[in-house]
JSON list of C-alpha atoms and ligand atoms in Angstrom, two decimals:
[
{"chain": "A", "resi": 1, "resn": "UNK", "atom": "CA", "xyz": [112.20, 110.67, 157.82]},
{"chain": "A", "resi": 2, "resn": "UNK", "atom": "CA", "xyz": [111.95, 113.69, 160.08]},
{"chain": "A", "resi": 3, "resn": "UNK", "atom": "CA", "xyz": [108.66, 115.53, 160.18]},
{"chain": "A", "resi": 4, "resn": "UNK", "atom": "CA", "xyz": [109.03, 119.19, 159.29]},
{"chain": "A", "resi": 5, "resn": "UNK", "atom": "CA", "xyz": [107.04, 121.92, 161.01]},
{"chain": "A", "resi": 6, "resn": "UNK", "atom": "CA", "xyz": [105.28, 123.46, 158.02]},
{"chain": "A", "resi": 7, "resn": "UNK", "atom": "CA", "xyz": [101.81, 124.14, 156.70]},
{"chain": "A", "resi": 8, "resn": "UNK", "atom": "CA", "xyz": [101.81, 120.96, 154.56]},
{"chain": "A", "resi": 9, "resn": "UNK", "atom": "CA", "xyz": [102.08, 118.55, 157.47]},
{"chain": "A", "resi": 10, "resn": "UNK", "atom": "CA", "xyz": [99.10, 120.03, 159.24]},
{"chain": "A", "resi": 11, "resn": "UNK", "atom": "CA", "xyz": [100.56, 121.34, 162.50]},
{"chain": "A", "resi": 12, "resn": "UNK", "atom": "CA", "xyz": [100.38, 124.99, 161.60]},
{"chain": "A", "resi": 13, "resn": "UNK", "atom": "CA", "xyz": [96.87, 124.68, 160.20]},
{"chain": "A", "resi": 14, "resn": "UNK", "atom": "CA", "xyz": [95.80, 122.86, 163.35]},
{"chain": "A", "resi": 15, "resn": "UNK", "atom": "CA", "xyz": [97.23, 125.59, 165.62]},
{"chain": "A", "resi": 16, "resn": "UNK", "atom": "CA", "xyz": [95.38, 128.24, 163.59]},
{"chain": "A", "resi": 17, "resn": "UNK", "atom": "CA", "xyz": [92.11, 126.32, 163.80]},
{"chain": "A", "resi": 18, "resn": "UNK", "atom": "CA", "xyz": [92.44, 125.95, 167.56]},
{"chain": "A", "resi": 19, "resn": "UNK", "atom": "CA", "xyz": [93.25, 129.66, 167.87]},
{"chain": "A", "resi": 20, "resn": "UNK", "atom": "CA", "xyz": [90.00, 130.61, 166.15]},
{"chain": "A", "resi": 21, "resn": "UNK", "atom": "CA", "xyz": [87.84, 127.76, 167.51]},
{"chain": "A", "resi": 22, "resn": "UNK", "atom": "CA", "xyz": [84.30, 128.59, 168.66]},
{"chain": "A", "resi": 23, "resn": "UNK", "atom": "CA", "xyz": [83.01, 125.01, 168.92]},
{"chain": "A", "resi": 24, "resn": "UNK", "atom": "CA", "xyz": [82.13, 125.26, 172.60]},
{"chain": "A", "resi": 25, "resn": "UNK", "atom": "CA", "xyz": [81.35, 128.05, 175.08]},
{"chain": "A", "resi": 26, "resn": "UNK", "atom": "CA", "xyz": [84.87, 127.95, 176.56]},
{"chain": "A", "resi": 27, "resn": "UNK", "atom": "CA", "xyz": [86.03, 130.23, 173.75]},
{"chain": "A", "resi": 28, "resn": "UNK", "atom": "CA", "xyz": [83.96, 133.04, 175.32]},
{"chain": "A", "resi": 29, "resn": "UNK", "atom": "CA", "xyz": [85.90, 133.06, 178.58]},
{"chain": "A", "resi": 30, "resn": "UNK", "atom": "CA", "xyz": [89.39, 132.06, 177.44]},
{"chain": "A", "resi": 31, "resn": "UNK", "atom": "CA", "xyz": [92.23, 134.56, 177.24]},
{"chain": "A", "resi": 32, "resn": "UNK", "atom": "CA", "xyz": [94.31, 132.27, 175.05]},
{"chain": "A", "resi": 33, "resn": "UNK", "atom": "CA", "xyz": [93.75, 128.81, 173.63]},
{"chain": "A", "resi": 34, "resn": "UNK", "atom": "CA", "xyz": [96.46, 126.33, 174.61]},
{"chain": "A", "resi": 35, "resn": "UNK", "atom": "CA", "xyz": [97.09, 124.02, 171.66]},
{"chain": "A", "resi": 36, "resn": "UNK", "atom": "CA", "xyz": [100.21, 122.30, 172.98]},
{"chain": "A", "resi": 37, "resn": "UNK", "atom": "CA", "xyz": [103.97, 122.60, 172.71]},
{"chain": "A", "resi": 38, "resn": "UNK", "atom": "CA", "xyz": [107.11, 120.57, 172.36]},
{"chain": "A", "resi": 39, "resn": "UNK", "atom": "CA", "xyz": [108.90, 118.50, 169.78]},
{"chain": "A", "resi": 40, "resn": "UNK", "atom": "CA", "xyz": [106.61, 117.59, 166.87]},
{"chain": "A", "resi": 41, "resn": "UNK", "atom": "CA", "xyz": [109.06, 114.78, 166.05]},
{"chain": "A", "resi": 42, "resn": "UNK", "atom": "CA", "xyz": [108.89, 113.30, 169.54]},
{"chain": "A", "resi": 43, "resn": "UNK", "atom": "CA", "xyz": [107.84, 109.67, 170.05]},
{"chain": "A", "resi": 44, "resn": "UNK", "atom": "CA", "xyz": [106.30, 110.67, 173.40]},
{"chain": "A", "resi": 45, "resn": "UNK", "atom": "CA", "xyz": [102.99, 112.47, 173.91]},
{"chain": "A", "resi": 46, "resn": "UNK", "atom": "CA", "xyz": [101.88, 113.78, 177.31]},
{"chain": "A", "resi": 47, "resn": "UNK", "atom": "CA", "xyz": [98.17, 114.55, 177.62]},
{"chain": "A", "resi": 48, "resn": "UNK", "atom": "CA", "xyz": [96.77, 116.58, 180.51]},
{"chain": "A", "resi": 49, "resn": "UNK", "atom": "CA", "xyz": [93.19, 117.65, 181.08]},
{"chain": "A", "resi": 50, "resn": "UNK", "atom": "CA", "xyz": [92.67, 121.35, 180.45]},
{"chain": "A", "resi": 51, "resn": "UNK", "atom": "CA", "xyz": [94.60, 124.60, 180.80]},
{"chain": "A", "resi": 52, "resn": "UNK", "atom": "CA", "xyz": [94.60, 126.36, 184.16]},
{"chain": "A", "resi": 53, "resn": "UNK", "atom": "CA", "xyz": [94.99, 130.06, 184.95]},
{"chain": "A", "resi": 54, "resn": "UNK", "atom": "CA", "xyz": [98.67, 130.44, 184.03]},
{"chain": "A", "resi": 55, "resn": "UNK", "atom": "CA", "xyz": [98.23, 128.37, 180.89]},
{"chain": "A", "resi": 56, "resn": "UNK", "atom": "CA", "xyz": [95.24, 130.52, 179.87]},
{"chain": "A", "resi": 57, "resn": "UNK", "atom": "CA", "xyz": [97.33, 133.65, 180.40]},
{"chain": "A", "resi": 58, "resn": "UNK", "atom": "CA", "xyz": [100.33, 132.40, 178.47]},
{"chain": "A", "resi": 59, "resn": "UNK", "atom": "CA", "xyz": [98.83, 130.07, 175.86]},
{"chain": "A", "resi": 60, "resn": "UNK", "atom": "CA", "xyz": [101.31, 127.36, 176.93]},
{"chain": "A", "resi": 61, "resn": "UNK", "atom": "CA", "xyz": [100.49, 123.98, 178.54]},
{"chain": "A", "resi": 62, "resn": "UNK", "atom": "CA", "xyz": [101.68, 123.02, 182.04]},
{"chain": "A", "resi": 63, "resn": "UNK", "atom": "CA", "xyz": [103.49, 126.21, 182.98]},
{"chain": "A", "resi": 64, "resn": "UNK", "atom": "CA", "xyz": [101.84, 126.85, 186.40]},
{"chain": "A", "resi": 65, "resn": "UNK", "atom": "CA", "xyz": [102.60, 125.00, 189.64]},
{"chain": "A", "resi": 66, "resn": "UNK", "atom": "CA", "xyz": [101.41, 121.65, 188.26]},
{"chain": "A", "resi": 67, "resn": "UNK", "atom": "CA", "xyz": [103.52, 122.27, 185.18]},
{"chain": "A", "resi": 68, "resn": "UNK", "atom": "CA", "xyz": [106.59, 122.94, 187.28]},
{"chain": "A", "resi": 69, "resn": "UNK", "atom": "CA", "xyz": [105.99, 119.61, 189.01]},
{"chain": "A", "resi": 70, "resn": "UNK", "atom": "CA", "xyz": [105.54, 117.85, 185.64]},
{"chain": "A", "resi": 71, "resn": "UNK", "atom": "CA", "xyz": [108.82, 119.39, 184.44]},
{"chain": "A", "resi": 72, "resn": "UNK", "atom": "CA", "xyz": [110.52, 118.01, 187.59]},
{"chain": "A", "resi": 73, "resn": "UNK", "atom": "CA", "xyz": [108.95, 114.57, 187.14]},
{"chain": "A", "resi": 74, "resn": "UNK", "atom": "CA", "xyz": [110.24, 114.42, 183.57]},
{"chain": "A", "resi": 75, "resn": "UNK", "atom": "CA", "xyz": [113.65, 115.65, 184.70]},
{"chain": "A", "resi": 76, "resn": "UNK", "atom": "CA", "xyz": [113.71, 112.90, 187.36]},
{"chain": "A", "resi": 77, "resn": "UNK", "atom": "CA", "xyz": [113.60, 110.31, 184.57]},
{"chain": "A", "resi": 78, "resn": "UNK", "atom": "CA", "xyz": [116.17, 112.12, 182.47]},
{"chain": "A", "resi": 79, "resn": "UNK", "atom": "CA", "xyz": [113.85, 113.90, 180.06]},
{"chain": "A", "resi": 80, "resn": "UNK", "atom": "CA", "xyz": [113.90, 117.58, 179.20]},
{"chain": "A", "resi": 81, "resn": "UNK", "atom": "CA", "xyz": [110.31, 118.69, 178.61]},
{"chain": "A", "resi": 82, "resn": "UNK", "atom": "CA", "xyz": [111.27, 120.19, 175.24]},
{"chain": "A", "resi": 83, "resn": "UNK", "atom": "CA", "xyz": [111.90, 116.63, 173.99]},
{"chain": "A", "resi": 84, "resn": "UNK", "atom": "CA", "xyz": [108.28, 115.48, 174.35]},
{"chain": "A", "resi": 85, "resn": "UNK", "atom": "CA", "xyz": [105.02, 116.93, 173.01]},
{"chain": "A", "resi": 86, "resn": "UNK", "atom": "CA", "xyz": [102.68, 118.21, 175.73]},
{"chain": "A", "resi": 87, "resn": "UNK", "atom": "CA", "xyz": [99.00, 118.97, 175.24]},
{"chain": "A", "resi": 88, "resn": "UNK", "atom": "CA", "xyz": [95.59, 118.62, 176.88]},
{"chain": "A", "resi": 89, "resn": "UNK", "atom": "CA", "xyz": [92.29, 117.00, 175.98]},
{"chain": "A", "resi": 90, "resn": "UNK", "atom": "CA", "xyz": [90.66, 120.44, 176.24]},
{"chain": "A", "resi": 91, "resn": "UNK", "atom": "CA", "xyz": [92.44, 123.39, 174.64]},
{"chain": "A", "resi": 92, "resn": "UNK", "atom": "CA", "xyz": [90.68, 126.24, 176.51]},
{"chain": "A", "resi": 93, "resn": "UNK", "atom": "CA", "xyz": [90.43, 126.87, 180.25]},
{"chain": "A", "resi": 94, "resn": "UNK", "atom": "CA", "xyz": [87.18, 125.86, 181.97]},
{"chain": "A", "resi": 95, "resn": "UNK", "atom": "CA", "xyz": [86.12, 128.73, 184.27]},
{"chain": "A", "resi": 96, "resn": "UNK", "atom": "CA", "xyz": [87.40, 128.36, 187.86]},
{"chain": "A", "resi": 97, "resn": "UNK", "atom": "CA", "xyz": [89.33, 125.26, 186.73]},
{"chain": "A", "resi": 98, "resn": "UNK", "atom": "CA", "xyz": [86.18, 123.15, 186.94]},
{"chain": "A", "resi": 99, "resn": "UNK", "atom": "CA", "xyz": [86.22, 119.68, 185.37]},
{"chain": "A", "resi": 100, "resn": "UNK", "atom": "CA", "xyz": [85.62, 119.64, 181.61]},
{"chain": "A", "resi": 101, "resn": "UNK", "atom": "CA", "xyz": [82.11, 118.53, 180.62]},
{"chain": "A", "resi": 102, "resn": "UNK", "atom": "CA", "xyz": [81.44, 115.60, 178.28]},
{"chain": "A", "resi": 103, "resn": "UNK", "atom": "CA", "xyz": [80.19, 118.10, 175.67]},
{"chain": "A", "resi": 104, "resn": "UNK", "atom": "CA", "xyz": [83.44, 120.10, 175.86]},
{"chain": "A", "resi": 105, "resn": "UNK", "atom": "CA", "xyz": [85.49, 116.92, 175.54]},
{"chain": "A", "resi": 106, "resn": "UNK", "atom": "CA", "xyz": [83.40, 115.83, 172.54]},
{"chain": "A", "resi": 107, "resn": "UNK", "atom": "CA", "xyz": [83.83, 119.24, 170.87]},
{"chain": "A", "resi": 108, "resn": "UNK", "atom": "CA", "xyz": [87.56, 119.56, 171.52]},
{"chain": "A", "resi": 109, "resn": "UNK", "atom": "CA", "xyz": [88.88, 115.99, 171.26]},
{"chain": "A", "resi": 110, "resn": "UNK", "atom": "CA", "xyz": [89.06, 115.99, 167.42]},
{"chain": "A", "resi": 111, "resn": "UNK", "atom": "CA", "xyz": [92.04, 118.33, 167.85]},
{"chain": "A", "resi": 112, "resn": "UNK", "atom": "CA", "xyz": [93.79, 115.80, 170.07]},
{"chain": "A", "resi": 113, "resn": "UNK", "atom": "CA", "xyz": [93.00, 113.09, 167.53]},
{"chain": "A", "resi": 114, "resn": "UNK", "atom": "CA", "xyz": [94.65, 115.17, 164.81]},
{"chain": "A", "resi": 115, "resn": "UNK", "atom": "CA", "xyz": [97.66, 115.76, 167.06]},
{"chain": "A", "resi": 116, "resn": "UNK", "atom": "CA", "xyz": [98.02, 112.01, 167.63]},
{"chain": "A", "resi": 117, "resn": "UNK", "atom": "CA", "xyz": [97.77, 111.34, 163.87]},
{"chain": "A", "resi": 118, "resn": "UNK", "atom": "CA", "xyz": [100.41, 113.99, 163.12]},
{"chain": "A", "resi": 119, "resn": "UNK", "atom": "CA", "xyz": [102.81, 113.01, 165.90]},
{"chain": "A", "resi": 120, "resn": "UNK", "atom": "CA", "xyz": [102.42, 109.22, 165.61]},
{"chain": "A", "resi": 121, "resn": "UNK", "atom": "CA", "xyz": [103.70, 108.72, 169.18]},
{"chain": "A", "resi": 122, "resn": "UNK", "atom": "CA", "xyz": [105.03, 105.41, 170.46]},
{"chain": "A", "resi": 123, "resn": "UNK", "atom": "CA", "xyz": [104.18, 106.27, 174.07]},
{"chain": "A", "resi": 124, "resn": "UNK", "atom": "CA", "xyz": [101.28, 108.29, 175.47]},
{"chain": "A", "resi": 125, "resn": "UNK", "atom": "CA", "xyz": [101.19, 109.38, 179.10]},
{"chain": "A", "resi": 126, "resn": "UNK", "atom": "CA", "xyz": [97.73, 110.39, 180.34]},
{"chain": "A", "resi": 127, "resn": "UNK", "atom": "CA", "xyz": [97.70, 112.76, 183.30]},
{"chain": "A", "resi": 128, "resn": "UNK", "atom": "CA", "xyz": [94.53, 112.75, 185.35]},
{"chain": "A", "resi": 129, "resn": "UNK", "atom": "CA", "xyz": [91.30, 110.83, 185.07]},
{"chain": "A", "resi": 130, "resn": "UNK", "atom": "CA", "xyz": [89.64, 112.84, 182.30]},
{"chain": "A", "resi": 131, "resn": "UNK", "atom": "CA", "xyz": [92.60, 112.42, 180.02]},
{"chain": "A", "resi": 132, "resn": "UNK", "atom": "CA", "xyz": [93.01, 108.76, 180.99]},
{"chain": "A", "resi": 133, "resn": "UNK", "atom": "CA", "xyz": [89.33, 107.96, 180.54]},
{"chain": "A", "resi": 134, "resn": "UNK", "atom": "CA", "xyz": [89.29, 109.57, 177.09]},
{"chain": "A", "resi": 135, "resn": "UNK", "atom": "CA", "xyz": [92.47, 107.81, 175.91]},
{"chain": "A", "resi": 136, "resn": "UNK", "atom": "CA", "xyz": [91.40, 104.44, 177.31]},
{"chain": "A", "resi": 137, "resn": "UNK", "atom": "CA", "xyz": [88.15, 104.80, 175.39]},
{"chain": "A", "resi": 138, "resn": "UNK", "atom": "CA", "xyz": [90.06, 105.75, 172.21]},
{"chain": "A", "resi": 139, "resn": "UNK", "atom": "CA", "xyz": [92.14, 102.60, 172.70]},
{"chain": "A", "resi": 140, "resn": "UNK", "atom": "CA", "xyz": [89.02, 100.44, 173.19]},
{"chain": "A", "resi": 141, "resn": "UNK", "atom": "CA", "xyz": [89.84, 99.82, 176.86]},
{"chain": "A", "resi": 142, "resn": "UNK", "atom": "CA", "xyz": [87.46, 99.92, 179.77]},
{"chain": "A", "resi": 143, "resn": "UNK", "atom": "CA", "xyz": [88.34, 102.69, 182.22]},
{"chain": "A", "resi": 144, "resn": "UNK", "atom": "CA", "xyz": [87.81, 101.84, 185.89]},
{"chain": "A", "resi": 145, "resn": "UNK", "atom": "CA", "xyz": [89.50, 104.33, 188.19]},
{"chain": "A", "resi": 146, "resn": "UNK", "atom": "CA", "xyz": [92.93, 105.85, 188.77]},
{"chain": "A", "resi": 147, "resn": "UNK", "atom": "CA", "xyz": [93.59, 103.83, 191.93]},
{"chain": "A", "resi": 148, "resn": "UNK", "atom": "CA", "xyz": [93.43, 100.65, 189.85]},
{"chain": "A", "resi": 149, "resn": "UNK", "atom": "CA", "xyz": [94.83, 101.85, 186.54]},
{"chain": "A", "resi": 150, "resn": "UNK", "atom": "CA", "xyz": [97.71, 104.18, 187.38]},
{"chain": "A", "resi": 151, "resn": "UNK", "atom": "CA", "xyz": [101.17, 103.08, 186.34]},
{"chain": "A", "resi": 152, "resn": "UNK", "atom": "CA", "xyz": [99.94, 100.15, 184.22]},
{"chain": "A", "resi": 153, "resn": "UNK", "atom": "CA", "xyz": [101.45, 99.81, 180.77]},
{"chain": "A", "resi": 154, "resn": "UNK", "atom": "CA", "xyz": [98.77, 99.15, 178.18]},
{"chain": "A", "resi": 155, "resn": "UNK", "atom": "CA", "xyz": [99.97, 98.00, 174.75]},
{"chain": "A", "resi": 156, "resn": "UNK", "atom": "CA", "xyz": [97.16, 99.23, 172.56]},
{"chain": "A", "resi": 157, "resn": "UNK", "atom": "CA", "xyz": [96.19, 100.39, 169.12]},
{"chain": "A", "resi": 158, "resn": "UNK", "atom": "CA", "xyz": [95.08, 104.00, 168.93]},
{"chain": "A", "resi": 159, "resn": "UNK", "atom": "CA", "xyz": [93.98, 105.37, 165.55]},
{"chain": "A", "resi": 160, "resn": "UNK", "atom": "CA", "xyz": [95.84, 102.52, 163.85]},
{"chain": "A", "resi": 161, "resn": "UNK", "atom": "CA", "xyz": [99.08, 103.16, 165.77]},
{"chain": "A", "resi": 162, "resn": "UNK", "atom": "CA", "xyz": [100.73, 100.68, 168.15]},
{"chain": "A", "resi": 163, "resn": "UNK", "atom": "CA", "xyz": [101.15, 102.67, 171.35]},
{"chain": "A", "resi": 164, "resn": "UNK", "atom": "CA", "xyz": [102.18, 102.09, 174.97]},
{"chain": "A", "resi": 165, "resn": "UNK", "atom": "CA", "xyz": [99.66, 103.96, 177.09]},
{"chain": "A", "resi": 166, "resn": "UNK", "atom": "CA", "xyz": [100.24, 104.74, 180.78]},
{"chain": "A", "resi": 167, "resn": "UNK", "atom": "CA", "xyz": [97.86, 106.72, 182.99]},
{"chain": "A", "resi": 168, "resn": "UNK", "atom": "CA", "xyz": [98.86, 108.40, 186.20]},
{"chain": "A", "resi": 169, "resn": "UNK", "atom": "CA", "xyz": [97.51, 110.94, 188.65]},
{"chain": "A", "resi": 170, "resn": "UNK", "atom": "CA", "xyz": [97.30, 114.57, 187.62]},
{"chain": "A", "resi": 171, "resn": "UNK", "atom": "CA", "xyz": [100.35, 116.52, 188.89]},
{"chain": "A", "resi": 172, "resn": "UNK", "atom": "CA", "xyz": [98.01, 119.18, 190.34]},
{"chain": "A", "resi": 173, "resn": "UNK", "atom": "CA", "xyz": [96.21, 116.64, 192.52]},
{"chain": "A", "resi": 174, "resn": "UNK", "atom": "CA", "xyz": [99.51, 115.15, 193.66]},
{"chain": "A", "resi": 175, "resn": "UNK", "atom": "CA", "xyz": [101.20, 118.49, 194.41]},
{"chain": "A", "resi": 176, "resn": "UNK", "atom": "CA", "xyz": [99.79, 118.97, 197.90]},
{"chain": "A", "resi": 177, "resn": "UNK", "atom": "CA", "xyz": [98.90, 115.36, 198.70]},
{"chain": "A", "resi": 178, "resn": "UNK", "atom": "CA", "xyz": [101.96, 113.44, 199.93]},
{"chain": "A", "resi": 179, "resn": "UNK", "atom": "CA", "xyz": [100.32, 110.04, 199.31]},
{"chain": "A", "resi": 180, "resn": "UNK", "atom": "CA", "xyz": [99.49, 110.80, 195.68]},
{"chain": "A", "resi": 181, "resn": "UNK", "atom": "CA", "xyz": [102.82, 112.54, 195.20]},
{"chain": "A", "resi": 182, "resn": "UNK", "atom": "CA", "xyz": [104.58, 109.33, 196.17]},
{"chain": "A", "resi": 183, "resn": "UNK", "atom": "CA", "xyz": [102.42, 107.35, 193.74]},
{"chain": "A", "resi": 184, "resn": "UNK", "atom": "CA", "xyz": [103.00, 109.67, 190.78]},
{"chain": "A", "resi": 185, "resn": "UNK", "atom": "CA", "xyz": [106.75, 109.76, 191.48]},
{"chain": "A", "resi": 186, "resn": "UNK", "atom": "CA", "xyz": [106.79, 105.95, 191.59]},
{"chain": "A", "resi": 187, "resn": "UNK", "atom": "CA", "xyz": [104.86, 105.76, 188.30]},
{"chain": "A", "resi": 188, "resn": "UNK", "atom": "CA", "xyz": [107.31, 108.11, 186.61]},
{"chain": "A", "resi": 189, "resn": "UNK", "atom": "CA", "xyz": [110.40, 106.31, 187.91]},
{"chain": "A", "resi": 190, "resn": "UNK", "atom": "CA", "xyz": [108.87, 102.94, 187.05]},
{"chain": "A", "resi": 191, "resn": "UNK", "atom": "CA", "xyz": [106.62, 102.24, 184.10]},
{"chain": "A", "resi": 192, "resn": "UNK", "atom": "CA", "xyz": [106.68, 105.73, 182.60]},
{"chain": "A", "resi": 193, "resn": "UNK", "atom": "CA", "xyz": [110.49, 105.79, 182.48]},
{"chain": "A", "resi": 194, "resn": "UNK", "atom": "CA", "xyz": [110.43, 102.34, 180.90]},
{"chain": "A", "resi": 195, "resn": "UNK", "atom": "CA", "xyz": [107.98, 103.22, 178.10]},
{"chain": "A", "resi": 196, "resn": "UNK", "atom": "CA", "xyz": [109.58, 106.62, 177.47]},
{"chain": "A", "resi": 197, "resn": "UNK", "atom": "CA", "xyz": [113.06, 105.09, 177.12]},
{"chain": "A", "resi": 198, "resn": "UNK", "atom": "CA", "xyz": [111.68, 102.38, 174.89]},
{"chain": "A", "resi": 199, "resn": "UNK", "atom": "CA", "xyz": [109.91, 104.98, 172.73]},
{"chain": "A", "resi": 200, "resn": "UNK", "atom": "CA", "xyz": [113.09, 107.04, 172.31]},
{"chain": "A", "resi": 201, "resn": "UNK", "atom": "CA", "xyz": [115.04, 103.86, 171.57]},
{"chain": "A", "resi": 202, "resn": "UNK", "atom": "CA", "xyz": [118.27, 104.59, 169.74]},
{"chain": "A", "resi": 203, "resn": "UNK", "atom": "CA", "xyz": [117.66, 108.34, 169.82]},
{"chain": "A", "resi": 204, "resn": "UNK", "atom": "CA", "xyz": [117.78, 108.22, 173.64]},
{"chain": "A", "resi": 205, "resn": "UNK", "atom": "CA", "xyz": [121.36, 109.27, 174.16]},
{"chain": "A", "resi": 206, "resn": "UNK", "atom": "CA", "xyz": [121.01, 112.43, 172.13]},
{"chain": "A", "resi": 207, "resn": "UNK", "atom": "CA", "xyz": [117.53, 113.29, 173.31]},
{"chain": "A", "resi": 208, "resn": "UNK", "atom": "CA", "xyz": [117.60, 112.63, 177.02]},
{"chain": "A", "resi": 209, "resn": "UNK", "atom": "CA", "xyz": [119.73, 115.58, 177.91]},
{"chain": "A", "resi": 210, "resn": "UNK", "atom": "CA", "xyz": [119.76, 115.15, 181.67]},
{"chain": "A", "resi": 211, "resn": "UNK", "atom": "CA", "xyz": [119.90, 111.37, 182.01]},
{"chain": "A", "resi": 212, "resn": "UNK", "atom": "CA", "xyz": [120.90, 110.50, 185.56]},
{"chain": "A", "resi": 213, "resn": "UNK", "atom": "CA", "xyz": [123.08, 107.56, 186.50]},
{"chain": "B", "resi": 1, "resn": "LIG", "atom": "N1", "xyz": [96.55, 121.10, 184.16]},
{"chain": "B", "resi": 1, "resn": "LIG", "atom": "C1", "xyz": [96.36, 120.47, 182.97]},
{"chain": "B", "resi": 1, "resn": "LIG", "atom": "O1", "xyz": [95.73, 119.43, 182.90]},
{"chain": "B", "resi": 1, "resn": "LIG", "atom": "N2", "xyz": [96.91, 121.01, 181.90]},
{"chain": "B", "resi": 1, "resn": "LIG", "atom": "C2", "xyz": [97.64, 122.12, 181.92]},
{"chain": "B", "resi": 1, "resn": "LIG", "atom": "O2", "xyz": [98.10, 122.54, 180.87]},
{"chain": "B", "resi": 1, "resn": "LIG", "atom": "C3", "xyz": [97.82, 122.74, 183.17]},
{"chain": "B", "resi": 1, "resn": "LIG", "atom": "C4", "xyz": [97.28, 122.22, 184.27]}
]
C-alpha cells in the first residue's frame, strides 16, 4: 500500500519538529534546517553528512555544487533525484562547513532514525565517512575507512529492516579530486546502480525516468 504524505504517518510532524529543533547549538547559527526531500514512497534513501551554505540558505539538501554532482551521478544510472529520498545525518549547517561533532550526531540522528522507520528503504546509500560510519554502526558493522569500504554492498538489518547498504565518497570531496571522482563514478555505475535497480524492482520502468541504454 502506498504511503500517504499526511500528519498521521509522521512525516509532517517530523518536519515540524526539525524546523523548531533546539537540541544542539547548530540551531543558533542556521538560517534554515534541512530535513530532507524526495519521494516518501521511495525504496531508496540517500544520506549525506550535513547541509552546506546553499542548503542552509534554501532549506533543501544537496542543491549546491556537490548536490549538482549528486544529481548527475544519479542521472548517470538512470535515476531522477525526485524518485529517491535525500537527507543528511545532521539537519542544520555546521559553521564554516566543519565536520559534525559526535555530540551533534547524537542529538540529530534520532531524526534520521525516524526517517528510516517511516520510509522503510530497501537500499541506503551513505555519502561520506560521517554518514557511512553512523549507518555502519546502526547496522552493527565495524567501520574501517572509505578506501576499504566504498562501493561494497552490505546486506544488513537496520532497525528491523533488511537493507542493502553501500557507502561511497562524499560528492563534495570528489568534485575537485579526479582520483576520487573516478572512484565515486565507478561506485555509482557499479554496486550503487545494482542495489538501486534491485530496490526499485518492478517499479523500475515507471520510476527511472532517464534510464540509459
Ligand atoms: N553536503 C552534504 O553532506 N549534504 C548536503 O545536503 C549538501 C552538501
